[in-house]
Amino acid sequence: MRNLKSGFILSYISIFIQSIISILYTPVMLRLLGESNYGLLQLAVSTMSSLSILSFGFGSSYMRFYSQYKVDNDNNAISVLNGMFTIIFISVSILSLIVGGFITMNTSTLFGKSMTASEIKLLKTLLGIMTVNLAFTFPCSISDSYIIAQERFSFQKILIIISSLLNPMLTFPLLIMGHGAVSVAICMTAITVIKLLCGTVYCIKKLNMRFCFAFDKNVFKQLSVFSFFVFLNIISDQINWNVDKILLGMFSGAKNVAVYSVGSQFNGYFLTFSYALSSLMTPKAHTLIANHADNRETSKFFASFGRVQFVVMAYIYFIIIAVGKPFIKLWSGIDSNIPYYTALLLISPLLVTSIQSIGIEIQRAKDMHKFRSVLYFVIAAINIAVSIPLCIKFGELGCAFGTALSLVVGNIIIMNIYYQKRVGLDIKYFWKEIFKFIPSLIIPILTIIVIRHFVSDNLFSIALCGIIFTVFYAVSMWFLGLNQNEKSYIKKM
């Protein structure tokens, strides 16, 4: 419990630091790099991020098998598991260098129609650097998974905080000196290497992580079957969160990618806040199922997580509605409302999926994630088909709408039916608990209506209106939203 509390606090501290740095630093990068070069950097990052599918879902399967072996107190099996994952991810790193190198060599074929020769040359360099960065990212999964399994959240969050601080500290002086987007990509890669070294040393020296490189074919077969469907889910996520930038790069150009990236960055913040709590509760979800908890107990856990997550995510969602439009204009320097509406389109369905995010781990713990993975893959494929014509005709907003529509249909409507019918989660009970927040949302919504009439495009006005909304939201949630158990937990923290 102590590790969980400290992890919870450090999670939000790290997110706060990451968000502040990003909010302050992104407009600086935009101005120093220019919209075109910033768009190229974002395109390179998104393109290489999409290659994270090469992990084939093995990273997400670690927790399920570790939890089973831990309950059985089988340390030898855990050592074999660690050894197998090391072999797998080193192999994946080599594969990523090959695939990333192929994409880099064919940059002009993929993006030549919408870019100039100088843009293609720079993009090619950035893709090469980000390929190396990706290759170092995969081995990090081994130490990250083990640290989470051990519930040593504090170390992981401190490492994230240090990494977040290092990025602007290293890149800002280089940008001032005129080294451009290439210097940013190199610094990102250097930070990835530092994280890999720190995580590996901590696991071996502090957590006594042991490896046995005896390749167990039976275990590997189980891992492969389980991971295949996680792999489909990863493909879906990469399509949903990266394909829009790639499509815009292909059909519209680097500046459109930059405009979309500003809006999607808020989507990234939203996902980061969502992941902060769910990542801490992942070991508990797997332990609960490994100890054969019944559906009633699991449903209560699912709903209690959803309520806590809702308080945080609803605040972020509503404050973006309240002051997001003038803030994004002031922050990015882009005189357009497209980034704001892009952000709203992307985060609106996430308000629902974020409060149910622990359900993903419950499915995996029960080995019932296959349907979800196949569904998401089909929906993601439909997203591409829908987004291409929408991208060509409506640009950034067309892409965002296609992604939002796919999330509503697949992640919300169909998945809630599946949770109820097959997984054994009481969705009616879940939504009954969430709907208890309705009275507490009336005052915040009325506050938003008033604020939007008075907020203007200057920092003082945005900050003042943000503070006013925060006070009304906090007071309303405390007296009308939170139950006694939730209030007691907050007081103990």
Coordinates of C-alpha atoms in Angstrom, one line a residue:
M1 CA 0.0 0.0 0.0
R2 CA 2.9 2.3 0.8
N3 CA 4.4 1.8 -2.6
L4 CA 1.0 2.3 -4.2
K5 CA 0.4 5.6 -2.5
S6 CA 3.9 6.9 -3.2
G7 CA 3.5 5.7 -6.8
F8 CA 0.2 7.5 -7.1
I9 CA 1.6 10.8 -5.8
L10 CA 4.7 10.5 -8.0
S11 CA 2.7 9.6 -11.0
Y12 CA 0.8 12.8 -10.9
I13 CA 3.9 14.8 -10.0
S14 CA 5.7 13.3 -13.1
I15 CA 2.6 14.0 -15.3
F16 CA 2.4 17.6 -14.0
I17 CA 6.1 18.2 -14.7
Q18 CA 5.8 16.5 -18.1
S19 CA 2.8 18.6 -19.0
I20 CA 4.3 21.9 -17.8
I21 CA 7.5 21.2 -19.7
S22 CA 5.6 20.3 -22.8
I23 CA 3.3 23.3 -22.5
L24 CA 6.2 25.7 -22.1
Y25 CA 8.6 24.0 -24.4
T26 CA 6.4 23.1 -27.4
P27 CA 5.7 26.7 -28.5
V28 CA 9.5 27.4 -28.1
M29 CA 10.2 24.4 -30.4
L30 CA 7.6 25.6 -32.9
R31 CA 9.1 29.0 -33.1
L32 CA 12.8 27.8 -33.2
L33 CA 12.2 25.0 -35.6
G34 CA 9.3 26.5 -37.6
E35 CA 6.0 24.7 -38.4
S36 CA 7.6 22.7 -41.3
N37 CA 10.5 21.3 -39.4
Y38 CA 8.5 20.7 -36.3
G39 CA 5.9 18.8 -38.4
L40 CA 8.8 16.7 -39.9
L41 CA 10.0 15.9 -36.4
Q42 CA 6.5 14.8 -35.3
L43 CA 6.1 12.8 -38.4
A44 CA 9.4 10.9 -37.8
V45 CA 8.5 10.2 -34.2
S46 CA 5.0 9.0 -35.2
T47 CA 6.3 6.8 -38.0
M48 CA 8.8 5.1 -35.8
S49 CA 6.4 4.9 -32.9
S50 CA 4.1 2.9 -35.2
L51 CA 6.9 0.3 -35.4
S52 CA 6.4 -0.5 -31.7
I53 CA 4.0 -3.2 -33.1
L54 CA 7.2 -5.2 -33.7
S55 CA 7.1 -6.1 -30.0
F56 CA 4.2 -8.4 -31.1
G57 CA 2.5 -7.8 -27.8
F58 CA 5.0 -9.7 -25.7
G59 CA 5.5 -6.8 -23.3
S60 CA 1.9 -6.8 -22.1
S61 CA 1.9 -10.5 -21.5
Y62 CA 4.7 -10.4 -18.9
M63 CA 2.4 -9.3 -16.1
R64 CA -0.1 -12.2 -16.5
F65 CA 2.5 -14.9 -16.5
Y66 CA 4.6 -13.3 -13.7
S67 CA 1.5 -13.0 -11.5
Q68 CA 0.7 -16.7 -12.0
Y69 CA 4.3 -17.8 -11.1
K70 CA 4.4 -15.3 -8.1
V71 CA 1.2 -16.8 -6.7
D72 CA 2.7 -20.3 -7.0
N73 CA 6.0 -18.9 -5.5
D74 CA 7.9 -20.4 -8.5
N75 CA 11.1 -18.3 -8.7
N76 CA 12.7 -20.6 -11.2
A77 CA 9.8 -20.1 -13.7
I78 CA 10.2 -16.3 -13.2
S79 CA 13.9 -16.5 -14.1
V80 CA 13.1 -18.5 -17.2
L81 CA 10.4 -15.9 -18.1
N82 CA 13.0 -13.1 -17.6
G83 CA 15.5 -14.9 -19.9
M84 CA 12.9 -15.5 -22.6
F85 CA 11.8 -11.9 -22.6
T86 CA 15.4 -10.7 -22.9
I87 CA 16.0 -13.0 -25.9
I88 CA 12.7 -11.9 -27.5
F89 CA 13.2 -8.1 -27.1
I90 CA 16.8 -8.2 -28.3
S91 CA 15.6 -10.0 -31.4
V92 CA 12.9 -7.4 -31.8
S93 CA 15.4 -4.6 -31.5
I94 CA 17.4 -6.1 -34.4
L95 CA 14.2 -6.5 -36.4
S96 CA 13.3 -2.9 -35.8
L97 CA 16.7 -1.7 -37.1
I98 CA 16.0 -3.6 -40.3
V99 CA 12.5 -2.4 -40.8
G100 CA 13.3 1.2 -39.7
G101 CA 16.2 1.2 -42.1
F102 CA 14.0 0.1 -45.0
I103 CA 11.5 2.9 -44.3
T104 CA 14.3 5.4 -44.0
M105 CA 15.8 4.4 -47.3
N106 CA 12.4 4.8 -49.0
T107 CA 11.5 8.2 -47.5
S108 CA 11.1 9.9 -50.9
T109 CA 8.8 7.1 -52.2
L110 CA 6.5 7.4 -49.1
F111 CA 6.4 11.2 -48.7
G112 CA 7.8 12.7 -51.8
K113 CA 4.5 13.8 -53.3
S114 CA 3.7 16.3 -50.5
M115 CA 7.2 17.5 -49.6
T116 CA 10.2 19.4 -51.0
A117 CA 13.6 17.9 -51.6
S118 CA 15.1 19.6 -48.6
E119 CA 12.2 18.4 -46.4
I120 CA 12.7 14.8 -47.6
K121 CA 16.4 15.0 -46.8
L122 CA 15.8 16.2 -43.3
L123 CA 13.0 13.7 -42.7
K124 CA 15.3 10.9 -43.9
T125 CA 17.9 11.9 -41.3
L126 CA 15.3 12.1 -38.5
L127 CA 13.8 8.7 -39.4
G128 CA 17.3 7.1 -39.2
I129 CA 17.9 8.6 -35.8
M130 CA 14.5 7.6 -34.5
T131 CA 15.1 4.0 -35.8
V132 CA 18.1 3.8 -33.4
N133 CA 16.0 5.3 -30.6
L134 CA 13.3 2.6 -31.2
A135 CA 15.8 -0.2 -31.1
F136 CA 16.9 0.9 -27.6
T137 CA 13.3 1.3 -26.5
F138 CA 12.4 -2.4 -26.8
P139 CA 14.9 -3.7 -24.2
C140 CA 13.5 -1.1 -21.8
S141 CA 10.3 -3.1 -21.7
I142 CA 12.0 -5.9 -19.8
S143 CA 13.1 -3.8 -16.8
D144 CA 9.9 -1.7 -16.9
S145 CA 7.7 -4.8 -16.8
Y146 CA 9.7 -6.3 -13.9
I147 CA 9.6 -3.0 -11.9
I148 CA 5.8 -2.7 -12.3
A149 CA 5.4 -6.4 -11.3
Q150 CA 7.4 -5.7 -8.2
E151 CA 5.3 -2.6 -7.5
R152 CA 8.3 -0.4 -7.3
F153 CA 6.5 2.5 -8.7
S154 CA 8.6 5.2 -7.1
F155 CA 11.8 4.4 -8.9
Q156 CA 10.0 4.2 -12.3
K157 CA 8.2 7.5 -11.8
I158 CA 11.4 9.3 -10.6
L159 CA 13.2 8.0 -13.7
I160 CA 10.4 9.4 -15.8
I161 CA 10.6 12.8 -14.0
I162 CA 14.4 12.9 -14.6
S163 CA 14.0 12.0 -18.2
S164 CA 11.4 14.7 -18.7
L165 CA 13.7 17.3 -17.2
L166 CA 16.7 16.2 -19.3
N167 CA 14.9 16.6 -22.6
P168 CA 14.6 20.4 -22.6
M169 CA 17.8 20.9 -20.6
L170 CA 19.7 19.1 -23.4
T171 CA 17.8 20.3 -26.5
F172 CA 17.1 23.9 -25.7
P173 CA 20.7 25.1 -25.8
L174 CA 21.3 23.1 -29.0
L175 CA 18.2 24.7 -30.6
I176 CA 19.4 28.2 -29.6
M177 CA 22.7 27.4 -31.2
G178 CA 20.8 26.6 -34.4
H179 CA 21.3 22.8 -34.5
G180 CA 17.6 22.2 -35.4
A181 CA 15.4 19.1 -35.4
V182 CA 18.3 16.6 -35.7
S183 CA 19.7 17.7 -32.3
V184 CA 16.3 17.0 -30.7
A185 CA 16.1 13.5 -32.2
I186 CA 19.7 12.7 -31.0
C187 CA 18.9 13.9 -27.5
M188 CA 15.7 11.8 -27.4
T189 CA 17.8 8.7 -28.3
A190 CA 20.5 9.5 -25.7
I191 CA 17.8 9.8 -23.0
T192 CA 16.3 6.4 -24.0
V193 CA 19.8 4.8 -23.6
I194 CA 20.2 6.4 -20.1
K195 CA 16.7 5.0 -19.1
L196 CA 17.7 1.6 -20.4
L197 CA 20.9 1.5 -18.4
C198 CA 19.3 2.8 -15.2
G199 CA 16.4 0.4 -15.3
T200 CA 18.6 -2.6 -16.0
V201 CA 21.1 -1.8 -13.2
Y202 CA 18.2 -1.2 -10.7
C203 CA 16.5 -4.5 -11.6
I204 CA 19.7 -6.6 -11.3
K205 CA 21.3 -4.8 -8.3
K206 CA 18.3 -3.7 -6.2
L207 CA 15.5 -6.0 -7.1
N208 CA 17.7 -9.1 -7.5
M209 CA 16.3 -9.9 -11.0
R210 CA 17.6 -13.2 -12.2
F211 CA 17.7 -14.7 -15.7
C212 CA 17.7 -18.2 -17.0
F213 CA 18.2 -18.5 -20.7
A214 CA 16.8 -22.0 -21.1
F215 CA 14.2 -21.5 -23.8
D216 CA 11.0 -23.3 -22.7
K217 CA 9.1 -24.1 -25.8
N218 CA 5.9 -24.8 -23.9
V219 CA 6.0 -21.5 -22.1
F220 CA 6.9 -19.7 -25.4
K221 CA 3.9 -21.3 -27.1
Q222 CA 1.6 -20.0 -24.3
L223 CA 3.2 -16.6 -24.5
S224 CA 2.9 -16.5 -28.3
V225 CA -0.8 -17.4 -28.3
F226 CA -1.6 -14.9 -25.6
S227 CA 0.6 -12.1 -27.1
F228 CA -0.7 -12.5 -30.6
F229 CA -4.0 -10.9 -29.6
V230 CA -2.2 -8.2 -27.6
F231 CA -0.3 -7.6 -30.8
L232 CA -3.5 -7.0 -32.7
N233 CA -4.5 -4.5 -30.1
I234 CA -1.1 -2.7 -30.3
I235 CA -1.6 -2.4 -34.1
S236 CA -5.0 -0.9 -33.5
D237 CA -3.6 1.7 -31.1
Q238 CA -0.8 2.6 -33.4
I239 CA -3.3 3.1 -36.3
N240 CA -5.6 5.2 -34.2
W241 CA -2.9 7.4 -32.7
N242 CA -0.3 7.7 -35.5
V243 CA -2.0 7.0 -38.8
D244 CA -3.6 10.5 -39.0
K245 CA -0.2 12.2 -39.0
I246 CA 1.1 9.8 -41.6
L247 CA -2.0 10.4 -43.8
L248 CA -1.6 14.1 -43.4
G249 CA 2.1 13.8 -44.3
M250 CA 1.2 11.9 -47.4
F251 CA -1.8 14.0 -48.7
S252 CA -1.5 17.4 -47.1
G253 CA 2.1 18.3 -46.1
A254 CA 4.3 19.0 -43.1
K255 CA 2.4 22.1 -41.9
N256 CA -0.8 20.2 -41.6
V257 CA 1.0 17.6 -39.6
A258 CA 2.2 20.4 -37.3
V259 CA -1.3 21.8 -36.8
Y260 CA -2.8 18.4 -36.1
S261 CA 0.1 17.5 -33.7
V262 CA -0.7 20.5 -31.5
G263 CA -4.3 19.2 -31.1
S264 CA -3.3 15.6 -30.7
Q265 CA -0.7 16.6 -28.1
F266 CA -3.6 17.2 -25.7
N267 CA -4.9 13.8 -26.6
G268 CA -1.5 12.6 -25.5
Y269 CA -1.8 14.4 -22.2
F270 CA -5.2 12.9 -21.6
L271 CA -3.9 9.3 -22.3
T272 CA -0.9 10.0 -19.9
F273 CA -3.2 11.0 -17.1
S274 CA -5.4 8.0 -17.8
Y275 CA -2.4 5.6 -17.8
A276 CA -1.0 7.0 -14.5
L277 CA -3.7 5.3 -12.3
S278 CA -4.3 2.2 -14.4
S279 CA -0.6 1.3 -14.5
L280 CA -0.5 1.4 -10.7
M281 CA -3.6 -0.9 -10.4
T282 CA -2.4 -3.4 -13.1
P283 CA -0.7 -5.7 -10.6
K284 CA -3.7 -5.7 -8.4
A285 CA -6.0 -6.6 -11.3
H286 CA -3.8 -9.6 -12.2
T287 CA -3.4 -10.7 -8.6
L288 CA -7.2 -10.5 -8.1
I289 CA -7.8 -12.9 -11.0
A290 CA -4.9 -15.2 -10.1
N291 CA -6.4 -15.6 -6.7
H292 CA -9.7 -16.6 -8.3
A293 CA -11.8 -13.6 -7.3
D294 CA -15.5 -13.9 -8.3
N295 CA -17.3 -11.6 -10.8
R296 CA -18.9 -9.6 -8.0
E297 CA -15.6 -8.7 -6.4
T298 CA -14.0 -8.0 -9.8
S299 CA -17.0 -5.7 -10.8
K300 CA -16.7 -3.8 -7.5
F301 CA -13.0 -3.3 -8.2
F302 CA -13.7 -2.2 -11.8
A303 CA -16.4 0.3 -10.7
S304 CA -14.3 1.8 -7.8
F305 CA -11.4 2.3 -10.2
G306 CA -13.7 3.9 -12.7
R307 CA -15.1 6.4 -10.1
V308 CA -11.6 7.5 -9.0
Q309 CA -10.5 7.8 -12.7
F310 CA -13.6 9.7 -13.6
V311 CA -12.9 12.5 -11.0
V312 CA -9.5 13.1 -12.6
M313 CA -10.3 12.6 -16.2
A314 CA -13.6 14.6 -16.1
Y315 CA -11.7 17.6 -14.6
I316 CA -9.1 17.5 -17.4
Y317 CA -11.8 17.2 -20.1
F318 CA -14.0 20.0 -18.8
I319 CA -11.1 22.4 -18.2
I320 CA -10.0 21.9 -21.8
I321 CA -13.6 22.8 -22.9
A322 CA -13.6 25.8 -20.6
V323 CA -10.3 27.5 -21.5
G324 CA -8.8 25.3 -24.2
K325 CA -9.6 27.4 -27.2
P326 CA -7.8 30.6 -26.2
F327 CA -5.0 28.7 -24.4
I328 CA -4.1 26.6 -27.5
K329 CA -4.0 29.7 -29.7
L330 CA -1.8 31.6 -27.2
W331 CA 0.3 28.5 -26.5
S332 CA 1.0 27.3 -30.0
G333 CA 1.0 30.7 -31.8
I334 CA -1.2 29.1 -34.5
D335 CA -4.0 31.5 -35.4
S336 CA -6.6 28.8 -35.9
N337 CA -9.2 26.9 -34.0
I338 CA -8.4 23.6 -35.8
P339 CA -6.0 22.3 -33.1
Y340 CA -8.7 23.0 -30.4
Y341 CA -11.4 21.1 -32.2
T342 CA -9.0 18.3 -33.1
A343 CA -8.2 17.9 -29.4
L344 CA -11.9 17.8 -28.5
L345 CA -12.7 15.2 -31.2
L346 CA -9.9 13.0 -30.0
I347 CA -10.4 13.2 -26.2
S348 CA -14.2 13.1 -26.0
P349 CA -14.5 9.3 -26.5
L350 CA -11.4 8.8 -24.3
L351 CA -13.4 10.2 -21.3
V352 CA -15.3 6.9 -21.4
T353 CA -12.5 4.5 -22.4
S354 CA -10.2 6.0 -19.7
I355 CA -12.5 5.2 -16.8
Q356 CA -12.8 1.6 -18.1
S357 CA -9.0 1.2 -18.9
I358 CA -8.4 -1.3 -16.0
G359 CA -10.9 -3.6 -17.8
I360 CA -8.2 -4.3 -20.4
E361 CA -6.0 -5.8 -17.7
I362 CA -8.9 -7.8 -16.3
Q363 CA -9.5 -9.3 -19.7
R364 CA -5.8 -10.1 -20.1
A365 CA -5.7 -11.7 -16.6
K366 CA -8.7 -13.8 -17.5
D367 CA -7.2 -14.6 -21.0
M368 CA -10.3 -13.1 -22.5
H369 CA -8.7 -10.3 -24.5
K370 CA -8.9 -12.1 -27.9
F371 CA -12.3 -10.7 -28.9
R372 CA -11.2 -7.1 -28.0
S373 CA -8.0 -7.4 -30.0
V374 CA -9.8 -8.7 -33.1
L375 CA -12.5 -6.1 -32.7
Y376 CA -10.1 -3.2 -32.4
F377 CA -8.1 -4.4 -35.3
V378 CA -11.2 -4.5 -37.5
I379 CA -12.3 -1.1 -36.3
A380 CA -8.8 0.4 -36.8
A381 CA -8.8 -0.9 -40.4
I382 CA -12.2 0.8 -40.9
N383 CA -10.7 3.9 -39.4
I384 CA -8.0 4.0 -42.1
A385 CA -10.6 3.5 -44.8
V386 CA -12.8 6.3 -43.4
S387 CA -9.9 8.6 -42.6
I388 CA -8.3 8.7 -46.1
P389 CA -11.2 10.4 -47.9
L390 CA -11.9 12.5 -44.8
C391 CA -8.3 13.6 -44.7
I392 CA -8.3 14.5 -48.4
K393 CA -11.5 16.5 -48.1
F394 CA -11.4 18.0 -44.5
G395 CA -7.8 17.8 -43.5
E396 CA -7.0 17.6 -39.8
L397 CA -10.6 17.6 -38.5
G398 CA -11.5 14.9 -41.0
C399 CA -8.8 12.6 -39.6
A400 CA -9.7 13.4 -36.0
F401 CA -13.4 12.6 -36.7
G402 CA -12.6 9.3 -38.3
T403 CA -10.5 8.3 -35.2
A404 CA -13.2 9.5 -32.8
L405 CA -15.9 7.6 -34.6
S406 CA -14.0 4.3 -34.5
L407 CA -13.4 4.7 -30.8
V408 CA -17.1 5.3 -30.1
V409 CA -18.2 2.3 -32.0
G410 CA -15.5 -0.2 -31.0
N411 CA -14.1 0.9 -27.7
I412 CA -17.3 2.1 -26.1
I413 CA -20.5 0.5 -27.5
I414 CA -19.4 -2.9 -28.5
M415 CA -16.9 -3.4 -25.6
N416 CA -19.5 -2.5 -23.0
I417 CA -21.7 -5.2 -24.4
Y418 CA -18.8 -7.7 -24.3
Y419 CA -17.9 -6.7 -20.7
Q420 CA -21.4 -7.5 -19.6
K421 CA -22.1 -10.6 -21.7
R422 CA -18.8 -12.4 -21.6
V423 CA -16.2 -11.0 -19.3
G424 CA -18.6 -11.1 -16.3
L425 CA -18.3 -7.5 -15.3
D426 CA -21.5 -5.9 -14.1
I427 CA -21.6 -2.9 -16.5
K428 CA -25.1 -1.8 -15.3
Y429 CA -23.6 -1.5 -11.8
F430 CA -20.5 0.3 -13.2
W431 CA -22.6 3.0 -15.0
K432 CA -24.9 3.3 -12.0
E433 CA -21.9 4.2 -9.9
I434 CA -20.6 6.7 -12.5
F435 CA -24.0 8.3 -13.0
K436 CA -24.0 9.2 -9.3
F437 CA -21.6 11.9 -10.3
I438 CA -24.3 13.7 -12.3
P439 CA -25.4 16.1 -9.5
S440 CA -21.8 17.1 -8.9
L441 CA -21.3 18.0 -12.6
I442 CA -24.1 20.6 -12.8
I443 CA -22.2 23.4 -11.1
P444 CA -19.0 22.8 -13.1
I445 CA -20.9 22.8 -16.4
L446 CA -22.7 26.0 -15.5
T447 CA -19.3 27.5 -14.6
I448 CA -18.0 26.6 -18.0
I449 CA -20.9 28.3 -19.8
V450 CA -20.1 31.5 -17.9
I451 CA -16.4 31.3 -18.3
R452 CA -16.5 30.8 -22.1
H453 CA -18.3 34.2 -22.3
F454 CA -15.5 36.0 -20.4
V455 CA -12.2 34.2 -21.1
S456 CA -9.9 36.0 -23.5
D457 CA -6.7 35.3 -25.4
N458 CA -4.3 36.4 -22.6
L459 CA -2.5 34.4 -20.0
F460 CA -4.0 36.2 -17.0
S461 CA -7.6 35.7 -18.1
I462 CA -7.0 32.0 -19.0
A463 CA -5.2 31.3 -15.6
L464 CA -7.9 33.2 -13.6
C465 CA -10.8 31.3 -15.4
G466 CA -8.9 28.0 -14.9
I467 CA -8.5 28.6 -11.2
I468 CA -12.2 29.6 -10.8
F469 CA -13.3 26.4 -12.6
T470 CA -10.9 24.3 -10.6
V471 CA -12.3 25.6 -7.3
F472 CA -16.0 25.1 -8.3
Y473 CA -15.2 21.6 -9.6
A474 CA -13.3 20.5 -6.5
V475 CA -16.0 21.8 -4.1
S476 CA -18.8 20.3 -6.1
M477 CA -17.0 16.9 -6.3
W478 CA -16.2 16.9 -2.6
F479 CA -19.7 17.6 -1.4
L480 CA -21.9 16.1 -4.2
G481 CA -19.7 13.5 -6.0
L482 CA -17.3 11.5 -3.7
N483 CA -18.6 8.9 -1.4
Q484 CA -17.3 8.4 2.2
N485 CA -14.8 5.8 1.3
E486 CA -13.2 8.0 -1.3
K487 CA -13.1 11.0 1.0
S488 CA -11.5 8.8 3.7
Y489 CA -8.8 7.6 1.3
I490 CA -8.0 11.2 0.2
K491 CA -7.7 12.3 3.9
K492 CA -5.3 9.4 4.7
M493 CA -3.1 10.4 1.7

